[in-house]
mmCIF file of C-alpha atoms and ligand atoms in Angstrom:
data_model
loop_
_atom_site.group_PDB
_atom_site.id
_atom_site.type_symbol
_atom_site.label_atom_id
_atom_site.label_comp_id
_atom_site.label_asym_id
_atom_site.label_seq_id
_atom_site.Cartn_x
_atom_site.Cartn_y
_atom_site.Cartn_z
ATOM 1 C CA MET A 11 -17.355 23.896 -45.414
ATOM 2 C CA GLY A 12 -16.127 24.595 -41.908
ATOM 3 C CA THR A 13 -12.657 23.814 -40.574
ATOM 4 C CA PRO A 14 -11.930 20.098 -40.694
ATOM 5 C CA ALA A 15 -12.094 18.419 -37.285
ATOM 6 C CA ILE A 16 -8.962 16.325 -36.792
ATOM 7 C CA ASP A 17 -8.560 13.893 -33.855
ATOM 8 C CA LEU A 18 -5.059 12.405 -33.882
ATOM 9 C CA HIS A 19 -5.394 9.895 -31.010
ATOM 10 C CA THR A 20 -7.927 7.051 -30.998
ATOM 11 C CA HIS A 21 -7.968 3.341 -30.069
ATOM 12 C CA SER A 22 -9.846 0.349 -31.428
ATOM 13 C CA SER A 23 -10.410 -3.243 -30.381
ATOM 14 C CA ALA A 24 -7.108 -4.066 -32.092
ATOM 15 C CA SER A 25 -5.703 -2.983 -28.705
ATOM 16 C CA ASP A 26 -7.722 -1.848 -25.674
ATOM 17 C CA GLY A 27 -10.497 0.139 -27.380
ATOM 18 C CA ALA A 28 -14.063 -1.133 -27.269
ATOM 19 C CA ASP A 29 -15.050 -0.444 -30.897
ATOM 20 C CA THR A 30 -13.838 -2.385 -33.908
ATOM 21 C CA PRO A 31 -11.912 -0.142 -36.319
ATOM 22 C CA GLY A 32 -14.935 -0.027 -38.632
ATOM 23 C CA VAL A 33 -17.342 1.027 -35.872
ATOM 24 C CA LEU A 34 -14.817 3.554 -34.562
ATOM 25 C CA LEU A 35 -14.635 5.216 -37.985
ATOM 26 C CA MET A 36 -18.419 5.350 -38.295
ATOM 27 C CA LYS A 37 -18.695 6.952 -34.846
ATOM 28 C CA ALA A 38 -15.985 9.430 -35.806
ATOM 29 C CA ALA A 39 -17.882 10.435 -38.938
ATOM 30 C CA GLN A 40 -21.106 10.762 -36.916
ATOM 31 C CA ALA A 41 -19.252 12.962 -34.420
ATOM 32 C CA GLY A 42 -18.441 15.322 -37.293
ATOM 33 C CA LEU A 43 -14.743 14.459 -37.555
ATOM 34 C CA SER A 44 -13.079 14.515 -40.949
ATOM 35 C CA VAL A 45 -9.707 12.976 -40.025
ATOM 36 C CA ILE A 46 -8.718 10.553 -37.276
ATOM 37 C CA ALA A 47 -5.454 8.847 -36.462
ATOM 38 C CA LEU A 48 -5.833 5.242 -35.283
ATOM 39 C CA CYS A 49 -3.080 4.762 -32.682
ATOM 40 C CA ASP A 50 -3.547 1.352 -31.131
ATOM 41 C CA HIS A 51 -1.112 0.355 -28.425
ATOM 42 C CA ASP A 52 1.948 -1.425 -29.835
ATOM 43 C CA THR A 53 0.208 -2.802 -32.951
ATOM 44 C CA PHE A 54 -0.788 -1.868 -36.498
ATOM 45 C CA ALA A 55 -3.381 -4.643 -36.543
ATOM 46 C CA GLY A 56 -6.451 -2.366 -36.808
ATOM 47 C CA LEU A 57 -5.260 -0.363 -39.799
ATOM 48 C CA ARG A 58 -6.307 -2.764 -42.551
ATOM 49 C CA GLU A 59 -9.961 -2.736 -41.476
ATOM 50 C CA ALA A 60 -9.770 1.016 -40.861
ATOM 51 C CA GLY A 61 -8.527 1.463 -44.415
ATOM 52 C CA SER A 62 -11.445 -0.327 -46.015
ATOM 53 C CA THR A 63 -14.039 1.512 -43.921
ATOM 54 C CA ALA A 64 -12.322 4.850 -44.529
ATOM 55 C CA THR A 65 -12.694 4.435 -48.274
ATOM 56 C CA ALA A 66 -16.324 3.357 -47.887
ATOM 57 C CA ILE A 67 -17.419 6.297 -45.708
ATOM 58 C CA GLY A 68 -15.065 9.039 -46.904
ATOM 59 C CA LEU A 69 -13.275 9.652 -43.620
ATOM 60 C CA GLU A 70 -9.531 10.249 -43.763
ATOM 61 C CA VAL A 71 -7.353 8.032 -41.543
ATOM 62 C CA LEU A 72 -3.777 8.867 -40.603
ATOM 63 C CA PRO A 73 -2.070 5.575 -39.678
ATOM 64 C CA GLY A 74 -0.553 5.634 -36.198
ATOM 65 C CA VAL A 75 0.639 3.590 -33.289
ATOM 66 C CA GLU A 76 1.052 4.394 -29.578
ATOM 67 C CA ILE A 77 4.241 2.754 -28.336
ATOM 68 C CA SER A 78 4.770 1.719 -24.700
ATOM 69 C CA THR A 79 8.152 3.125 -23.719
ATOM 70 C CA ARG A 80 10.042 3.875 -20.553
ATOM 71 C CA ARG A 81 12.472 6.542 -19.456
ATOM 72 C CA ARG A 82 14.300 6.210 -16.130
ATOM 73 C CA GLY A 83 11.845 3.548 -15.044
ATOM 74 C CA VAL A 84 8.754 5.652 -15.774
ATOM 75 C CA SER A 85 6.122 4.875 -18.426
ATOM 76 C CA VAL A 86 6.069 7.254 -21.443
ATOM 77 C CA HIS A 87 3.702 6.825 -24.400
ATOM 78 C CA LEU A 88 5.022 7.695 -27.853
ATOM 79 C CA LEU A 89 2.785 8.298 -30.882
ATOM 80 C CA GLY A 90 4.259 7.324 -34.236
ATOM 81 C CA TYR A 91 2.425 8.620 -37.332
ATOM 82 C CA GLY A 92 2.947 7.356 -40.881
ATOM 83 C CA CYS A 93 5.475 4.649 -40.060
ATOM 84 C CA ARG A 94 6.260 2.092 -42.760
ATOM 85 C CA ARG A 95 4.430 -0.920 -41.431
ATOM 86 C CA ASP A 96 6.852 -3.395 -42.990
ATOM 87 C CA ASP A 97 9.839 -1.871 -41.187
ATOM 88 C CA LEU A 98 11.712 -4.777 -39.620
ATOM 89 C CA ALA A 99 13.278 -2.976 -36.688
ATOM 90 C CA LEU A 100 10.075 -1.232 -35.651
ATOM 91 C CA ASN A 101 8.060 -4.439 -35.928
ATOM 92 C CA ALA A 102 10.632 -6.330 -33.889
ATOM 93 C CA GLY A 103 10.413 -3.658 -31.165
ATOM 94 C CA LEU A 104 6.603 -3.750 -31.123
ATOM 95 C CA ALA A 105 6.606 -7.561 -31.068
ATOM 96 C CA LYS A 106 8.857 -7.493 -28.013
ATOM 97 C CA VAL A 107 6.441 -5.146 -26.210
ATOM 98 C CA ARG A 108 3.432 -7.296 -27.149
ATOM 99 C CA SER A 109 5.148 -10.418 -25.922
ATOM 100 C CA GLY A 110 5.834 -8.646 -22.620
ATOM 101 C CA ARG A 111 2.091 -7.904 -22.423
ATOM 102 C CA GLN A 112 1.310 -11.607 -22.978
ATOM 103 C CA ASP A 113 3.904 -12.718 -20.404
ATOM 104 C CA ARG A 114 2.203 -10.561 -17.774
ATOM 105 C CA VAL A 115 -1.229 -12.159 -18.137
ATOM 106 C CA GLU A 116 -0.738 -15.193 -15.877
ATOM 107 C CA THR A 117 1.013 -13.142 -13.190
ATOM 108 C CA MET A 118 -1.894 -10.676 -13.190
ATOM 109 C CA ARG A 119 -4.446 -13.492 -12.974
ATOM 110 C CA THR A 120 -2.563 -14.953 -9.995
ATOM 111 C CA ARG A 121 -2.317 -11.542 -8.314
ATOM 112 C CA LEU A 122 -6.010 -10.810 -8.788
ATOM 113 C CA ALA A 123 -6.956 -14.277 -7.518
ATOM 114 C CA GLU A 124 -4.862 -13.607 -4.380
ATOM 115 C CA LEU A 125 -6.817 -10.389 -3.967
ATOM 116 C CA GLY A 126 -10.067 -12.365 -4.082
ATOM 117 C CA MET A 127 -10.873 -11.643 -7.724
ATOM 118 C CA PRO A 128 -10.211 -14.751 -9.799
ATOM 119 C CA ILE A 129 -10.453 -14.102 -13.551
ATOM 120 C CA PRO A 130 -11.297 -17.290 -15.490
ATOM 121 C CA ALA A 131 -9.198 -17.497 -18.673
ATOM 122 C CA ASP A 132 -12.294 -17.716 -20.888
ATOM 123 C CA VAL A 133 -13.798 -14.546 -19.374
ATOM 124 C CA LEU A 134 -10.580 -12.639 -20.079
ATOM 125 C CA ALA A 135 -10.341 -14.110 -23.588
ATOM 126 C CA ALA A 136 -13.841 -12.897 -24.390
ATOM 127 C CA HIS A 137 -12.682 -9.317 -23.762
ATOM 128 C CA VAL A 138 -9.279 -9.600 -25.464
ATOM 129 C CA LYS A 139 -10.979 -11.143 -28.532
ATOM 130 C CA ASP A 140 -8.493 -11.022 -31.417
ATOM 131 C CA SER A 141 -6.395 -8.161 -30.065
ATOM 132 C CA PRO A 142 -2.674 -9.010 -30.270
ATOM 133 C CA SER A 143 -2.010 -6.383 -27.584
ATOM 134 C CA VAL A 144 -3.551 -7.527 -24.298
ATOM 135 C CA GLY A 145 -3.670 -4.860 -21.609
ATOM 136 C CA ARG A 146 -5.024 -3.896 -18.209
ATOM 137 C CA PRO A 147 -8.275 -2.548 -19.732
ATOM 138 C CA HIS A 148 -9.150 -6.092 -20.839
ATOM 139 C CA PHE A 149 -8.703 -7.228 -17.236
ATOM 140 C CA ALA A 150 -10.813 -4.251 -16.132
ATOM 141 C CA ASP A 151 -13.646 -5.272 -18.461
ATOM 142 C CA ALA A 152 -13.470 -8.854 -17.130
ATOM 143 C CA MET A 153 -13.642 -7.466 -13.567
ATOM 144 C CA VAL A 154 -16.756 -5.496 -14.505
ATOM 145 C CA GLU A 155 -18.377 -8.597 -16.000
ATOM 146 C CA LEU A 156 -17.556 -10.598 -12.854
ATOM 147 C CA GLY A 157 -19.086 -7.897 -10.658
ATOM 148 C CA TYR A 158 -15.855 -6.933 -8.851
ATOM 149 C CA VAL A 159 -16.050 -3.296 -9.982
ATOM 150 C CA SER A 160 -18.603 -1.107 -11.726
ATOM 151 C CA ASP A 161 -16.482 0.240 -14.597
ATOM 152 C CA ARG A 162 -12.957 0.519 -16.002
ATOM 153 C CA SER A 163 -12.245 3.647 -13.978
ATOM 154 C CA GLU A 164 -13.034 1.926 -10.684
ATOM 155 C CA ALA A 165 -10.895 -1.056 -11.716
ATOM 156 C CA PHE A 166 -7.944 1.282 -12.295
ATOM 157 C CA ASP A 167 -8.551 3.520 -9.297
ATOM 158 C CA ARG A 168 -8.797 0.634 -6.806
ATOM 159 C CA TRP A 169 -6.633 -2.108 -8.312
ATOM 160 C CA LEU A 170 -4.863 -1.739 -11.661
ATOM 161 C CA SER A 171 -3.164 1.684 -11.700
ATOM 162 C CA ASP A 172 0.641 1.826 -11.614
ATOM 163 C CA GLU A 173 0.422 2.304 -7.838
ATOM 164 C CA GLY A 174 -2.434 -0.178 -7.354
ATOM 165 C CA PRO A 175 -2.250 -3.550 -5.539
ATOM 166 C CA ALA A 176 -2.817 -5.566 -8.733
ATOM 167 C CA PHE A 177 -0.196 -3.745 -10.824
ATOM 168 C CA VAL A 178 2.288 -6.004 -12.594
ATOM 169 C CA ASP A 179 5.093 -4.411 -14.603
ATOM 170 C CA ARG A 180 5.887 -5.390 -18.192
ATOM 171 C CA TYR A 181 8.564 -4.760 -20.821
ATOM 172 C CA CYS A 182 8.533 -1.351 -22.532
ATOM 173 C CA LEU A 183 10.976 -0.021 -25.147
ATOM 174 C CA PRO A 184 13.544 2.516 -23.964
ATOM 175 C CA PHE A 185 12.051 5.915 -24.927
ATOM 176 C CA GLU A 186 14.946 7.144 -27.063
ATOM 177 C CA GLU A 187 15.205 3.783 -28.835
ATOM 178 C CA ALA A 188 11.499 4.059 -29.710
ATOM 179 C CA LEU A 189 12.069 7.591 -31.098
ATOM 180 C CA GLN A 190 14.754 6.152 -33.400
ATOM 181 C CA LEU A 191 12.538 3.261 -34.445
ATOM 182 C CA VAL A 192 9.730 5.634 -35.474
ATOM 183 C CA HIS A 193 12.083 7.848 -37.491
ATOM 184 C CA GLY A 194 13.831 4.767 -38.932
ATOM 185 C CA ALA A 195 10.444 3.714 -40.307
ATOM 186 C CA GLY A 196 9.843 7.118 -41.923
ATOM 187 C CA GLY A 197 7.349 8.173 -39.244
ATOM 188 C CA VAL A 198 6.714 11.321 -37.242
ATOM 189 C CA ALA A 199 7.289 11.066 -33.455
ATOM 190 C CA VAL A 200 4.936 12.876 -31.061
ATOM 191 C CA VAL A 201 5.106 12.321 -27.316
ATOM 192 C CA ALA A 202 1.632 11.451 -25.957
ATOM 193 C CA HIS A 203 0.160 13.272 -22.925
ATOM 194 C CA PRO A 204 3.692 14.039 -21.616
ATOM 195 C CA TRP A 205 2.635 15.995 -18.552
ATOM 196 C CA GLY A 206 -0.240 13.756 -17.564
ATOM 197 C CA ARG A 207 -0.205 10.828 -15.175
ATOM 198 C CA THR A 208 3.395 9.893 -14.349
ATOM 199 C CA SER A 209 5.545 10.805 -17.342
ATOM 200 C CA VAL A 210 5.762 14.476 -16.271
ATOM 201 C CA SER A 211 8.470 13.380 -13.799
ATOM 202 C CA VAL A 212 10.847 12.287 -16.563
ATOM 203 C CA LEU A 213 9.949 14.724 -19.364
ATOM 204 C CA ASP A 214 10.876 18.190 -18.179
ATOM 205 C CA ALA A 215 10.853 21.235 -20.451
ATOM 206 C CA ASP A 216 14.629 21.199 -21.017
ATOM 207 C CA TYR A 217 14.633 17.550 -22.019
ATOM 208 C CA LEU A 218 11.691 17.970 -24.423
ATOM 209 C CA THR A 219 13.341 21.063 -25.897
ATOM 210 C CA SER A 220 16.634 19.252 -26.471
ATOM 211 C CA LEU A 221 14.894 16.320 -28.178
ATOM 212 C CA VAL A 222 13.078 18.644 -30.577
ATOM 213 C CA SER A 223 16.174 20.783 -31.225
ATOM 214 C CA ASP A 224 18.197 17.650 -31.994
ATOM 215 C CA GLY A 225 15.537 16.432 -34.436
ATOM 216 C CA LEU A 226 14.749 13.361 -32.346
ATOM 217 C CA LEU A 227 11.175 14.373 -31.547
ATOM 218 C CA ASP A 228 8.691 16.118 -33.875
ATOM 219 C CA GLY A 229 5.799 17.068 -31.693
ATOM 220 C CA ILE A 230 4.089 17.299 -28.338
ATOM 221 C CA GLU A 231 0.509 16.199 -27.666
ATOM 222 C CA VAL A 232 -0.533 19.322 -25.788
ATOM 223 C CA ASN A 233 -4.310 19.018 -26.106
ATOM 224 C CA HIS A 234 -5.274 15.912 -24.186
ATOM 225 C CA ASP A 235 -7.692 15.371 -21.309
ATOM 226 C CA ASP A 236 -4.842 14.352 -18.978
ATOM 227 C CA HIS A 237 -3.697 18.006 -19.161
ATOM 228 C CA ASP A 238 -5.603 20.792 -17.431
ATOM 229 C CA LEU A 239 -5.698 24.266 -18.925
ATOM 230 C CA ALA A 240 -2.613 25.531 -17.073
ATOM 231 C CA THR A 241 -0.628 22.465 -18.159
ATOM 232 C CA ARG A 242 -1.691 22.955 -21.772
ATOM 233 C CA LYS A 243 -0.568 26.597 -21.677
ATOM 234 C CA ALA A 244 2.778 25.671 -20.167
ATOM 235 C CA LEU A 245 3.379 22.857 -22.649
ATOM 236 C CA ALA A 246 2.289 25.023 -25.602
ATOM 237 C CA SER A 247 4.842 27.588 -24.566
ATOM 238 C CA VAL A 248 7.585 24.919 -24.423
ATOM 239 C CA ALA A 249 6.494 23.759 -27.887
ATOM 240 C CA GLY A 250 6.485 27.322 -29.184
ATOM 241 C CA ARG A 251 10.011 27.949 -27.916
ATOM 242 C CA CYS A 252 11.558 24.827 -29.463
ATOM 243 C CA GLY A 253 9.388 24.591 -32.596
ATOM 244 C CA ALA A 254 7.605 21.338 -31.706
ATOM 245 C CA LEU A 255 4.419 20.525 -33.561
ATOM 246 C CA VAL A 256 1.408 20.926 -31.242
ATOM 247 C CA THR A 257 -1.114 18.108 -31.542
ATOM 248 C CA GLY A 258 -4.337 17.142 -29.841
ATOM 249 C CA GLY A 259 -6.492 14.056 -29.648
ATOM 250 C CA SER A 260 -9.232 12.451 -27.632
ATOM 251 C CA ASP A 261 -7.495 9.168 -26.662
ATOM 252 C CA TYR A 262 -10.956 7.669 -27.201
ATOM 253 C CA HIS A 263 -11.251 4.020 -26.093
ATOM 254 C CA GLY A 264 -15.024 3.542 -26.564
ATOM 255 C CA THR A 265 -18.048 5.230 -25.045
ATOM 256 C CA GLY A 266 -17.912 5.203 -21.254
ATOM 257 C CA LYS A 267 -14.596 3.290 -21.174
ATOM 258 C CA LYS A 268 -12.803 6.260 -19.662
ATOM 259 C CA ARG A 269 -14.677 9.206 -18.178
ATOM 260 C CA GLY A 270 -14.266 12.093 -20.643
ATOM 261 C CA TYR A 271 -12.016 11.311 -23.589
ATOM 262 C CA GLU A 272 -14.908 11.331 -26.089
ATOM 263 C CA LEU A 273 -14.217 11.425 -29.825
ATOM 264 C CA GLY A 274 -13.210 14.895 -30.966
ATOM 265 C CA CYS A 275 -12.882 16.353 -27.455
ATOM 266 C CA ASN A 276 -9.389 17.519 -28.429
ATOM 267 C CA THR A 277 -8.243 18.228 -31.967
ATOM 268 C CA THR A 278 -5.221 19.129 -34.112
ATOM 269 C CA SER A 279 -5.020 22.018 -36.573
ATOM 270 C CA ALA A 280 -5.089 21.391 -40.324
ATOM 271 C CA GLU A 281 -1.691 23.121 -40.626
ATOM 272 C CA VAL A 282 -0.073 20.698 -38.197
ATOM 273 C CA LEU A 283 -1.637 17.696 -39.937
ATOM 274 C CA THR A 284 -0.270 18.949 -43.265
ATOM 275 C CA GLU A 285 3.199 19.350 -41.738
ATOM 276 C CA ILE A 286 3.036 15.803 -40.317
ATOM 277 C CA GLN A 287 2.105 14.513 -43.788
ATOM 278 C CA HIS A 288 4.969 16.455 -45.415
ATOM 279 C CA ARG A 289 7.477 15.064 -42.944
ATOM 280 C CA VAL A 290 6.227 11.502 -43.513
ATOM 281 C CA THR A 291 6.468 11.924 -47.267
ATOM 282 C CA ASP A 292 9.971 13.427 -47.050
ATOM 283 C CA ALA A 293 11.136 10.597 -44.792
ATOM 284 C CA GLY A 294 9.705 7.865 -47.021
ATOM 285 C CA GLY A 295 7.023 6.866 -44.544
ATOM 286 C CA GLN A 296 3.585 5.429 -45.245
ATOM 287 C CA LEU A 297 0.486 7.642 -45.257
ATOM 288 C CA GLY A 298 -1.898 5.134 -46.837
ATOM 289 C CA VAL A 299 -4.003 2.844 -44.672
HETATM 290 P P1 AMP B 2 -1.486 -1.305 -20.146
HETATM 291 O O1 AMP B 2 -1.480 -1.024 -21.636
HETATM 292 O O2 AMP B 2 -1.818 -2.695 -19.837
HETATM 293 O O3 AMP B 2 -0.247 -0.809 -19.469
HETATM 294 O O4 AMP B 2 -2.696 -0.427 -19.568
HETATM 295 C C1 AMP B 2 -2.668 0.971 -19.754
HETATM 296 C C2 AMP B 2 -3.939 1.427 -20.446
HETATM 297 O O5 AMP B 2 -4.993 1.434 -19.519
HETATM 298 C C3 AMP B 2 -3.890 2.835 -20.988
HETATM 299 O O6 AMP B 2 -3.438 2.847 -22.302
HETATM 300 C C4 AMP B 2 -5.317 3.276 -20.938
HETATM 301 O O7 AMP B 2 -5.971 2.856 -22.102
HETATM 302 C C5 AMP B 2 -5.916 2.482 -19.824
HETATM 303 N N1 AMP B 2 -6.149 3.267 -18.602
HETATM 304 C C6 AMP B 2 -5.241 3.826 -17.789
HETATM 305 N N2 AMP B 2 -5.833 4.444 -16.742
HETATM 306 C C7 AMP B 2 -7.178 4.282 -16.909
HETATM 307 C C8 AMP B 2 -8.335 4.697 -16.198
HETATM 308 N N3 AMP B 2 -8.224 5.399 -15.047
HETATM 309 N N4 AMP B 2 -9.565 4.367 -16.670
HETATM 310 C C9 AMP B 2 -9.659 3.639 -17.807
HETATM 311 N N5 AMP B 2 -8.605 3.218 -18.534
HETATM 312 C C10 AMP B 2 -7.385 3.538 -18.102
HETATM 313 FE FE1 FE B 3 -5.212 2.486 -23.862
HETATM 314 FE FE1 FE B 4 -1.405 6.820 -23.749
HETATM 315 ZN ZN1 ZN B 5 -3.843 6.356 -26.086
#
């Protein structure tokens, strides 16, 4: 047996991924992965289905969530692994974020209509399906269907990105509150793609170091396609200095949904996975799916 391939960042149709949790797990097994973490945005909704498929096909699933947070007005994504999914405070926080997502829908539809791209409610609904966590990628898929853009990337590049003309803000949890919620639920907290996109401006090396030293943050997602090689080296050295766990994941959202970001394109070592599992067990978290 070779080294296990471990991808600790994937999404399903429970949030803005294209594959159902079951299909995602089958694709992961076909891609040669032995462990994946399902980290849907602001919801645990995909984990039940993932659990039944995992047992059926013999793939290991680490339960996760990717929480929409904000620090100093800038979006920061936080991965929580092994959280107790019945934790009241964490669920209340996630519910607040999801309701902010829902509240944004009509404003986005109005904005897009003003920009000449009306999105009929039923077209959007067909892409959201039963996801409780509606997001910009669902709008992007509707825009593709309506012929306004050719793929999700073009939808973001021209219209939906944080700087784009169709961007509408929504509620996100304060970053440090989200760290506490993850630990309060027995989970392990890893900051997602910290030096990619925008969050680099509010997550400097000193701040990350202090969070890890104070026990507020467990790990840093170093290996992610938002980080080029130089960024990965710099972040790995920050992690090495403060003792942060170094993780990696694909941030897969479905084939062709984001250029790159294919299953298993970034991975996490078996030693780090074991340490995550130990910390979850010690903190009374939940490793089962
Ligand atoms: P939202 O959750 O509504 O704030 O939308 C953010 C999500 O959009 C991210 O989690 C990504 O899944 C997705 N996203 C961001 N940028 C892009 C892009 N350039 N191409 C495809 N998807 C993207
Ligand atoms: Fe996403
Ligand atoms: Fe993210
Ligand atoms: Zn993600």
